[in-house]
mmCIF file with all atom_site columns, C-alpha atoms in Angstrom:
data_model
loop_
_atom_site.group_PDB
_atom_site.id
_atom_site.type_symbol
_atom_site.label_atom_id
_atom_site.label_alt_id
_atom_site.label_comp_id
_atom_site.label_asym_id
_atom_site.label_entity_id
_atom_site.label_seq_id
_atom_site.pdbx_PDB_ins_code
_atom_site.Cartn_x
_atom_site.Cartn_y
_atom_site.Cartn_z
_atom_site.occupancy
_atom_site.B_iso_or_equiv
_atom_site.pdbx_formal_charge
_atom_site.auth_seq_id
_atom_site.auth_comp_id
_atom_site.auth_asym_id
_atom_site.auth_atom_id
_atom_site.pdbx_PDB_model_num
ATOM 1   C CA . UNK I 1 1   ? -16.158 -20.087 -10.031 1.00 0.00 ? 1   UNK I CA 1
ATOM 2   C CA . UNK I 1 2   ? -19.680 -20.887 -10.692 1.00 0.00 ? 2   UNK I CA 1
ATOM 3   C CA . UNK I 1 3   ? -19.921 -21.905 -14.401 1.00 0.00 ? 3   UNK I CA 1
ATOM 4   C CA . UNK I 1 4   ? -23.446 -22.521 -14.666 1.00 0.00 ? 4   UNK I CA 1
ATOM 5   C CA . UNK I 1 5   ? -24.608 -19.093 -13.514 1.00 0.00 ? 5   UNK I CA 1
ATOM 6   C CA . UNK I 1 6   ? -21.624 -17.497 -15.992 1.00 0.00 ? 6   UNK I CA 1
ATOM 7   C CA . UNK I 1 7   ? -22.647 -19.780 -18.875 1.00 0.00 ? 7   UNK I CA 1
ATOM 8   C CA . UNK I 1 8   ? -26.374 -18.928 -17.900 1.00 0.00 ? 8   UNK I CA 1
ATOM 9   C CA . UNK I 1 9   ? -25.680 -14.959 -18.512 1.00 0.00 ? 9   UNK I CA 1
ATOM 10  C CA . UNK I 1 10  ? -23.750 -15.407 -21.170 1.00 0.00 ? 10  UNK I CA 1
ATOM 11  C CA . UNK I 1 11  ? -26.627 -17.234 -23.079 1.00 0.00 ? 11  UNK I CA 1
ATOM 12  C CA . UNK I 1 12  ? -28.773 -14.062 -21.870 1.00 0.00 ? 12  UNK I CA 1
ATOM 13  C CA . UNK I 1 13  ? -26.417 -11.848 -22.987 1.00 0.00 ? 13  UNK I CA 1
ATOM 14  C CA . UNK I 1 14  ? -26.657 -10.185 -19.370 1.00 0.00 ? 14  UNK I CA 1
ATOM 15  C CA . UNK I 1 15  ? -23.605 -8.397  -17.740 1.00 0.00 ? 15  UNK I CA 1
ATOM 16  C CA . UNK I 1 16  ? -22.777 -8.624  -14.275 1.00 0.00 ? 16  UNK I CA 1
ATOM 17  C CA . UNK I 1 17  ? -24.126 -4.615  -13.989 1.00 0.00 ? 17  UNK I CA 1
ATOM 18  C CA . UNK I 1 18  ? -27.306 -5.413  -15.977 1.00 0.00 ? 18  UNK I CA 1
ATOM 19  C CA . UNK I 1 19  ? -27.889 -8.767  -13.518 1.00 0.00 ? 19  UNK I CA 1
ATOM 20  C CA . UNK I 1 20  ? -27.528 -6.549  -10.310 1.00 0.00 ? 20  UNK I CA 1
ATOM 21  C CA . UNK I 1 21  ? -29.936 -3.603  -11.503 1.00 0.00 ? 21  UNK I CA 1
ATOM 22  C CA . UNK I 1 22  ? -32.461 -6.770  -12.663 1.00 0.00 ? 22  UNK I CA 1
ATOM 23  C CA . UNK I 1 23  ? -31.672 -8.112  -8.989  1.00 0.00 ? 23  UNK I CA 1
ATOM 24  C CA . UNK I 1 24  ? -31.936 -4.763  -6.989  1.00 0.00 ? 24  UNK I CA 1
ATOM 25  C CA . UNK I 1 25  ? -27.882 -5.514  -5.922  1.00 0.00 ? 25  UNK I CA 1
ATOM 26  C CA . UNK I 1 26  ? -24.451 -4.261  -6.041  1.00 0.00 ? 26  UNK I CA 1
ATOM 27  C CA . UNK I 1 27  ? -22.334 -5.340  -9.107  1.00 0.00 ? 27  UNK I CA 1
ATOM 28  C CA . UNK I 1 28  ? -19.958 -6.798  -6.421  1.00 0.00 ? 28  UNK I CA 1
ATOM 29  C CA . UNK I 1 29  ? -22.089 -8.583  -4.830  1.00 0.00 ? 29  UNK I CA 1
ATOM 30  C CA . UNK I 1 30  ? -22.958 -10.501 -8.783  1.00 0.00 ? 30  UNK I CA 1
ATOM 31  C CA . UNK I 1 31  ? -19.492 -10.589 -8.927  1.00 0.00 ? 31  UNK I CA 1
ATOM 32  C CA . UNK I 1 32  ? -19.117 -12.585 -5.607  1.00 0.00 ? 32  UNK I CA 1
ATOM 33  C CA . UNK I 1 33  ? -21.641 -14.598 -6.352  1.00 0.00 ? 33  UNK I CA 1
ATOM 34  C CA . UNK I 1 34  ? -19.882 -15.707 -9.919  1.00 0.00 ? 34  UNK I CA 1
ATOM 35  C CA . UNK I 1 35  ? -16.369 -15.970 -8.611  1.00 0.00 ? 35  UNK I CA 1
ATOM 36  C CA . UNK I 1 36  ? -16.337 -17.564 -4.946  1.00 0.00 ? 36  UNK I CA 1
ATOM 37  C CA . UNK I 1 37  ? -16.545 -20.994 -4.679  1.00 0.00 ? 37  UNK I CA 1
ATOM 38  C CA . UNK I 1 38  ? -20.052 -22.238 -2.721  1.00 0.00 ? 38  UNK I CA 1
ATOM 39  C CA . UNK I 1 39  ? -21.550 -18.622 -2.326  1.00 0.00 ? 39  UNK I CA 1
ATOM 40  C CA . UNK I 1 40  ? -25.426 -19.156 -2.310  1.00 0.00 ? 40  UNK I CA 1
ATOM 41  C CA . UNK I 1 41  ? -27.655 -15.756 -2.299  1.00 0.00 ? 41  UNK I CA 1
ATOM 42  C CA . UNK I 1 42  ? -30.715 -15.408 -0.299  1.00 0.00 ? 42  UNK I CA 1
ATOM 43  C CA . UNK I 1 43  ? -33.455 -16.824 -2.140  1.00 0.00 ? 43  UNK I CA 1
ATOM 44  C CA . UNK I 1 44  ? -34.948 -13.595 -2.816  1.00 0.00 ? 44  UNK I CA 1
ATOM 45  C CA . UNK I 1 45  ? -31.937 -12.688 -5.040  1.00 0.00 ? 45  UNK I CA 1
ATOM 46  C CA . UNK I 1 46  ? -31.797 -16.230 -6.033  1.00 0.00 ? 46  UNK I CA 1
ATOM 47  C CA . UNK I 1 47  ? -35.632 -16.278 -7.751  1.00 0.00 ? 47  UNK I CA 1
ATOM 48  C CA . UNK I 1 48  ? -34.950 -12.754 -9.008  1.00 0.00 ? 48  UNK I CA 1
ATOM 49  C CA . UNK I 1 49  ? -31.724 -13.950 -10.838 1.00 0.00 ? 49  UNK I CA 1
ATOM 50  C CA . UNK I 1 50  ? -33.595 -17.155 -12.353 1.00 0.00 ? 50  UNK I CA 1
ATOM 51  C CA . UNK I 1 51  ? -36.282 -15.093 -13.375 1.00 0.00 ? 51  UNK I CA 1
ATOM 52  C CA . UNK I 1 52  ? -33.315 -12.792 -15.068 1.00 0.00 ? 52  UNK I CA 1
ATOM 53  C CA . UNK I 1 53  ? -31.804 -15.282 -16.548 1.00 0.00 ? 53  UNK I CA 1
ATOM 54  C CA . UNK I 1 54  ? -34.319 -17.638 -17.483 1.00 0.00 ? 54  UNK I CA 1
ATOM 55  C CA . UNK I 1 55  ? -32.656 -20.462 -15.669 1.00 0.00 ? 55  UNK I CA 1
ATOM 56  C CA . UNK I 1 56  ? -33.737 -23.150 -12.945 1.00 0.00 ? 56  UNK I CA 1
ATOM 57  C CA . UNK I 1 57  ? -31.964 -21.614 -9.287  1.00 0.00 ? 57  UNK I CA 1
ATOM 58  C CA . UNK I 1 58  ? -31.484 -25.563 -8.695  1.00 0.00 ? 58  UNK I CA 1
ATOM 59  C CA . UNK I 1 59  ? -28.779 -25.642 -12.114 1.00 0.00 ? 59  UNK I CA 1
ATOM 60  C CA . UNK I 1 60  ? -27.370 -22.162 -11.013 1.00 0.00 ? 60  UNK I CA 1
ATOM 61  C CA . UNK I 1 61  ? -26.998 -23.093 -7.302  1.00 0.00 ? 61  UNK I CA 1
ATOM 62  C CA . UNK I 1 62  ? -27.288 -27.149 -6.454  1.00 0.00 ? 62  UNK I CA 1
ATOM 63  C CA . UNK I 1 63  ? -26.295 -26.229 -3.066  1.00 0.00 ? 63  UNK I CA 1
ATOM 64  C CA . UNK I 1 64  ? -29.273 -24.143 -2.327  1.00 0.00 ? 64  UNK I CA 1
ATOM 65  C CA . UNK I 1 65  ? -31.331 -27.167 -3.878  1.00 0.00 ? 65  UNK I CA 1
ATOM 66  C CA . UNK I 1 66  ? -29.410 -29.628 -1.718  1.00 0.00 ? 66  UNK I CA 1
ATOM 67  C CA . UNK I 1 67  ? -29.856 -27.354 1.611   1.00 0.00 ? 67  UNK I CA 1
ATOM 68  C CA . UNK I 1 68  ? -33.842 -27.710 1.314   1.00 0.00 ? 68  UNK I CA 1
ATOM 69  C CA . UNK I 1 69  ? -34.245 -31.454 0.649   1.00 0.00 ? 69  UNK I CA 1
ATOM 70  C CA . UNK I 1 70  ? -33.697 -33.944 3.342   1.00 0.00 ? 70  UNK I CA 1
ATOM 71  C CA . UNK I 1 71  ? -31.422 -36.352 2.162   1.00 0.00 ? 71  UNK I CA 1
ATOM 72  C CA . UNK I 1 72  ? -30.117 -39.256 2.990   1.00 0.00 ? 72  UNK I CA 1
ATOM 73  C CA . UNK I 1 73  ? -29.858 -43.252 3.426   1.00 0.00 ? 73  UNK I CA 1
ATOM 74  C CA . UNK I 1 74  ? -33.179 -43.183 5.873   1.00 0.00 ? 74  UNK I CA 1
ATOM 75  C CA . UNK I 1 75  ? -35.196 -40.906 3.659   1.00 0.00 ? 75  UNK I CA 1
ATOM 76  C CA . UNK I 1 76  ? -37.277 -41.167 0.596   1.00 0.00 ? 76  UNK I CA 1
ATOM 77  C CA . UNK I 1 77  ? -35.117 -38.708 -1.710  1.00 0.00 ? 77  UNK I CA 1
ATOM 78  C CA . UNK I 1 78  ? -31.385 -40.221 -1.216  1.00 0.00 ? 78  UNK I CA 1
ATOM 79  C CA . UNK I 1 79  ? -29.428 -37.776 -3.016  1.00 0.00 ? 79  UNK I CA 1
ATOM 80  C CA . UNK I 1 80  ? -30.806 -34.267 -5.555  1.00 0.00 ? 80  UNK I CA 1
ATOM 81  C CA . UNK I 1 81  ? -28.400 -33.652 -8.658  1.00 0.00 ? 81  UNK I CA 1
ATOM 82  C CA . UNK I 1 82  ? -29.194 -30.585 -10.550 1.00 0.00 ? 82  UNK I CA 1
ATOM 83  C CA . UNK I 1 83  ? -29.540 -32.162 -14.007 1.00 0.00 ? 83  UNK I CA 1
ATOM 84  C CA . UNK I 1 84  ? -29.549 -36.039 -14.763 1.00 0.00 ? 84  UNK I CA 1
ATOM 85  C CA . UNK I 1 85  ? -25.992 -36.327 -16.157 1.00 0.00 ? 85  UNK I CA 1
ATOM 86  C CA . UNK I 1 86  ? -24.332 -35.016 -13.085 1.00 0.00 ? 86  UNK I CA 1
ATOM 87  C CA . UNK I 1 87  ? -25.685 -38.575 -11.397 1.00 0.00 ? 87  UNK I CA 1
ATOM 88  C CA . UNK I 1 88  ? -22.732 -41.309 -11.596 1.00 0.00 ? 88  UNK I CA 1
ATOM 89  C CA . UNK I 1 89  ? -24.077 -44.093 -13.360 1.00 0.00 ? 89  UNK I CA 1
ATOM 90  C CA . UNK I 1 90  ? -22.985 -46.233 -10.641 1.00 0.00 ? 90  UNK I CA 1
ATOM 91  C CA . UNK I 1 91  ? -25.383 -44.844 -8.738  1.00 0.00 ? 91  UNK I CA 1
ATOM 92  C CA . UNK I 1 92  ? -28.197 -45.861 -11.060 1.00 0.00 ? 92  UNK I CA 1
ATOM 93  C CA . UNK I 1 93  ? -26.970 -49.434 -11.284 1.00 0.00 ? 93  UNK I CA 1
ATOM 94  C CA . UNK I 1 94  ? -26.618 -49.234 -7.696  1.00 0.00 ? 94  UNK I CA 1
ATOM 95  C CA . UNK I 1 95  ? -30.737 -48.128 -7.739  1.00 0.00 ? 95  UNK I CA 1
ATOM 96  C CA . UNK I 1 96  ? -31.472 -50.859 -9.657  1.00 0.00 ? 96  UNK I CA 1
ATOM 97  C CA . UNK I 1 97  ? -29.740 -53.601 -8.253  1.00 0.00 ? 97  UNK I CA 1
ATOM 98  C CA . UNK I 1 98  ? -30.959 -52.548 -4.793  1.00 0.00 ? 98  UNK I CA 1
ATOM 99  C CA . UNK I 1 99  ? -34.960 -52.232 -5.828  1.00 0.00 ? 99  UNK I CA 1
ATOM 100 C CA . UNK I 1 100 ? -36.948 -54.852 -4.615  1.00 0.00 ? 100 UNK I CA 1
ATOM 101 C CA . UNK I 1 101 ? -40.929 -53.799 -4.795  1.00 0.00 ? 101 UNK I CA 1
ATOM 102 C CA . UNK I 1 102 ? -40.878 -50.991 -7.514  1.00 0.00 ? 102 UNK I CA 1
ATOM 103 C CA . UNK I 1 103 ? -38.771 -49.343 -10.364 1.00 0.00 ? 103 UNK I CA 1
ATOM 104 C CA . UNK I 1 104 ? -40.273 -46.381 -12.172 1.00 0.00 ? 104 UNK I CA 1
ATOM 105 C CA . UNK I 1 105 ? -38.592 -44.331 -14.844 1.00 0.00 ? 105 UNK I CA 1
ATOM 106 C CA . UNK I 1 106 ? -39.712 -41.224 -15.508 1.00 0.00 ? 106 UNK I CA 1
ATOM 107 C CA . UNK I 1 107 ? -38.467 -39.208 -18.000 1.00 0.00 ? 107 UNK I CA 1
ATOM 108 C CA . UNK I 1 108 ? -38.518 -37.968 -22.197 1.00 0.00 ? 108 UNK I CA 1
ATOM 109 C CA . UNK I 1 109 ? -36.854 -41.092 -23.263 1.00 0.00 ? 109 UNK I CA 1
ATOM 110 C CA . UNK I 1 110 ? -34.658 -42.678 -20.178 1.00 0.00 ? 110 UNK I CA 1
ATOM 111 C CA . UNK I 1 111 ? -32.948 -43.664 -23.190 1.00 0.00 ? 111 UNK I CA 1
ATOM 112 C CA . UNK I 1 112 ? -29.791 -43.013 -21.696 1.00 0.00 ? 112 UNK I CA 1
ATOM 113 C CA . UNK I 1 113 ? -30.175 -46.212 -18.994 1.00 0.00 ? 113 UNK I CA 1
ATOM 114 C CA . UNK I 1 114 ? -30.259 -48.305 -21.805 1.00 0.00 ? 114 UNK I CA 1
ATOM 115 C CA . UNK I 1 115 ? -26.908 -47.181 -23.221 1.00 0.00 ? 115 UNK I CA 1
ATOM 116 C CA . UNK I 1 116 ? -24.979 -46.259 -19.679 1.00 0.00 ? 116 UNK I CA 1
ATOM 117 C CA . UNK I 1 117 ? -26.158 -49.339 -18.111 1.00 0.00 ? 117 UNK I CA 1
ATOM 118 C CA . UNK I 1 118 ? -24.867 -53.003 -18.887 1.00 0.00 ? 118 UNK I CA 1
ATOM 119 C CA . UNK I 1 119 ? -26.856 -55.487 -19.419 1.00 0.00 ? 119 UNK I CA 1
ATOM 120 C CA . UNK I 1 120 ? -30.200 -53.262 -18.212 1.00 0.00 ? 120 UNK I CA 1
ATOM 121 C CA . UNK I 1 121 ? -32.709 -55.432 -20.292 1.00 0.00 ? 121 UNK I CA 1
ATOM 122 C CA . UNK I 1 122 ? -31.367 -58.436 -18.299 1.00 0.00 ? 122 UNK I CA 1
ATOM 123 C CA . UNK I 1 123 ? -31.413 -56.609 -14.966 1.00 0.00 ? 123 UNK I CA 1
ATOM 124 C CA . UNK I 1 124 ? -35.568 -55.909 -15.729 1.00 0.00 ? 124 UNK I CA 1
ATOM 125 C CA . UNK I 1 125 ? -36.480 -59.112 -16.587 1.00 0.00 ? 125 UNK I CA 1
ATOM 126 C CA . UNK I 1 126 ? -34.502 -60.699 -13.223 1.00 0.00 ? 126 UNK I CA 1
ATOM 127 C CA . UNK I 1 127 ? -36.292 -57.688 -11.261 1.00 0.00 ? 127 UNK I CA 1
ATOM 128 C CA . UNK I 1 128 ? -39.840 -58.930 -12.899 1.00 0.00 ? 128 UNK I CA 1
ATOM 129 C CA . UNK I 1 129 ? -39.027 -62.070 -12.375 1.00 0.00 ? 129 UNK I CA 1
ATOM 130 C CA . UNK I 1 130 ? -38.615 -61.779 -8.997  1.00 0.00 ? 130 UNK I CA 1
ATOM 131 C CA . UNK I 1 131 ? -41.841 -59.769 -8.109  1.00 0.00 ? 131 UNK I CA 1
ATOM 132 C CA . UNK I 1 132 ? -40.355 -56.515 -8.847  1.00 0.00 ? 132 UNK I CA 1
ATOM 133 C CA . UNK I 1 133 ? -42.955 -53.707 -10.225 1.00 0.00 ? 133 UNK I CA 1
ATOM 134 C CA . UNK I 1 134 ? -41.261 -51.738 -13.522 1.00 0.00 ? 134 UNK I CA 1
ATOM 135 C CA . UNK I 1 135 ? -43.222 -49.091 -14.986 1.00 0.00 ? 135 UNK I CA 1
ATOM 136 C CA . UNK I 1 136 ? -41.404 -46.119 -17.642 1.00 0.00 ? 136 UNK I CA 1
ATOM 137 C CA . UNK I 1 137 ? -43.337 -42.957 -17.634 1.00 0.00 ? 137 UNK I CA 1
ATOM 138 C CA . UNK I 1 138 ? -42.322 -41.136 -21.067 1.00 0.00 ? 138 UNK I CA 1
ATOM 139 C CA . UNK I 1 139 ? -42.867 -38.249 -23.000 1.00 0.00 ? 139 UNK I CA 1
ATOM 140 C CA . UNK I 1 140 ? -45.600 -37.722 -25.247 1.00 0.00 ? 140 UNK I CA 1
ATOM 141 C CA . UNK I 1 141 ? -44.231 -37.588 -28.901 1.00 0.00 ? 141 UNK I CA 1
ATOM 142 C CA . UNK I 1 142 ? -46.368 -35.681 -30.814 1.00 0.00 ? 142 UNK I CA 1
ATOM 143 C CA . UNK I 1 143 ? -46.307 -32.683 -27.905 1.00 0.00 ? 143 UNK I CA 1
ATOM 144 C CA . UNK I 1 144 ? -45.466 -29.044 -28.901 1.00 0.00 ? 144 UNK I CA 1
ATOM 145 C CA . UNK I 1 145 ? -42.693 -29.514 -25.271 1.00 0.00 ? 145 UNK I CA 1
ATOM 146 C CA . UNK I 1 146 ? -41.145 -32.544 -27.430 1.00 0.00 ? 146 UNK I CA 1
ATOM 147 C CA . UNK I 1 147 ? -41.015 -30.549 -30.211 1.00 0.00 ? 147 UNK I CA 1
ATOM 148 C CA . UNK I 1 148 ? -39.837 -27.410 -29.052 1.00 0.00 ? 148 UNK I CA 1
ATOM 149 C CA . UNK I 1 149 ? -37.200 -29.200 -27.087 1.00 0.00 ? 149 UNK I CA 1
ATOM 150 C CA . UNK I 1 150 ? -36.239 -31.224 -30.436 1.00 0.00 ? 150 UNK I CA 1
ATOM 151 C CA . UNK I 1 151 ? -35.541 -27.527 -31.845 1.00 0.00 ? 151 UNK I CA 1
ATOM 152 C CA . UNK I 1 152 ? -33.337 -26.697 -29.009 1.00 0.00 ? 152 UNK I CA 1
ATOM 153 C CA . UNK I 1 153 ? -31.455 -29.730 -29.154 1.00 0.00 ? 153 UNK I CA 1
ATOM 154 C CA . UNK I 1 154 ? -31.131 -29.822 -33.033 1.00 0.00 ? 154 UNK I CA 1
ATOM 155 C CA . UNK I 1 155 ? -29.872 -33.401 -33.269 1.00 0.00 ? 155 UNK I CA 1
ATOM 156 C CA . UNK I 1 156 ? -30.056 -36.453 -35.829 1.00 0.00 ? 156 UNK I CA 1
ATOM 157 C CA . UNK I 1 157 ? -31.620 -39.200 -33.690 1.00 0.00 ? 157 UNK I CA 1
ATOM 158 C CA . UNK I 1 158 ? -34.658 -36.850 -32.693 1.00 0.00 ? 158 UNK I CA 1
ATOM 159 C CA . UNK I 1 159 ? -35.968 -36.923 -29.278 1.00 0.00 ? 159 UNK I CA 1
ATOM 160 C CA . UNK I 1 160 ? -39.670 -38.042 -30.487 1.00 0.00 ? 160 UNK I CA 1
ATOM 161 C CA . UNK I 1 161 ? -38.026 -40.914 -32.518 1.00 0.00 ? 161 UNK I CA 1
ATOM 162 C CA . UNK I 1 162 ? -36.419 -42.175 -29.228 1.00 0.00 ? 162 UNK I CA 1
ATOM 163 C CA . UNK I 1 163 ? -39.387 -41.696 -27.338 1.00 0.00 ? 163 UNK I CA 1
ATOM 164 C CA . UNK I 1 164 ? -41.216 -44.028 -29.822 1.00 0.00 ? 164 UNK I CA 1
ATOM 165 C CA . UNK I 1 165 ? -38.162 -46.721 -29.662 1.00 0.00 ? 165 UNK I CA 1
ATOM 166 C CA . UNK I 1 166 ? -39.086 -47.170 -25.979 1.00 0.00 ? 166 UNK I CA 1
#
């Protein structure tokens, strides 16, 4: 079953009929593409449903995503997850342990390293320390994207407030 691409039209409020007229398809072939497991569209019908939808093809279909970068221990990109939670942390500690010349952060808040990972203040200053470049590229606070994504979230601990802790 792919959940993202049902959870994705139910947000829309799009039916599996309304998807395939939007996507010049059958129903069935919507239908197929919600209920068996690993069953990527071409990427025509791919951008048409994103576009439907208002959704990211790499969160409705990681495997497309996956299919087009080269990945792997001897390239630059190692692995492609199709949001940041669906990384282990294991693998981030594994990042950072392994990083020798350069760290960079890049992200809102990349608040979440400094809760997920133990010890992670430690782990910069040792990677300083030892020659290690460590730079955190963050949002801008006072932007109408922080903002509107603040709405969205609709949270206490607002995402310009963490921004600023960094």
């Amino acid at each position: 079953m792919n959940e993202p691409l049902c959870r994705a039209m139910a947000q829309a409020r799009i039916s599996d009929s309304q998807l395939a007229e939007r996507c010049g398809v059958d129903t069935k072939t919507v239908s197929r593409w919600i209920t068996q497991t690993g069953r990527v569209p071409h990427a025509r019908h791919r951008w048409a449903v994103s576009e439907a939808l208002g959704e990211d093809e790499s969160v409705l279909w990681p495997a497309a995503t996956k299919k087009l970068v080269k990945a792997g221990p001897d390239r630059e990109v190692a692995e492609v997850f199709p949001y940041r939670s669906a990384c282990p942390a294991s693998l981030w500690r594994s990042l950072i342990t392994k990083a020798e010349r350069e760290l960079t952060f890049a992200g809102y808040t990349n608040y979440f390293l400094w809760l997920e990972q133990a010890r992670f203040g430690a782990a910069l200053r040792r990677k300083t320390s030892a020659g290690c470049r460590v730079r955190f590229l963050v949002g801008d606070p006072e932007s109408e994207l922080t903002r509107a994504r603040e709405r969205e979230e609709d949270v206490a601990l607002a995402l310009s407030t963490r921004i600023r802790e960094q």
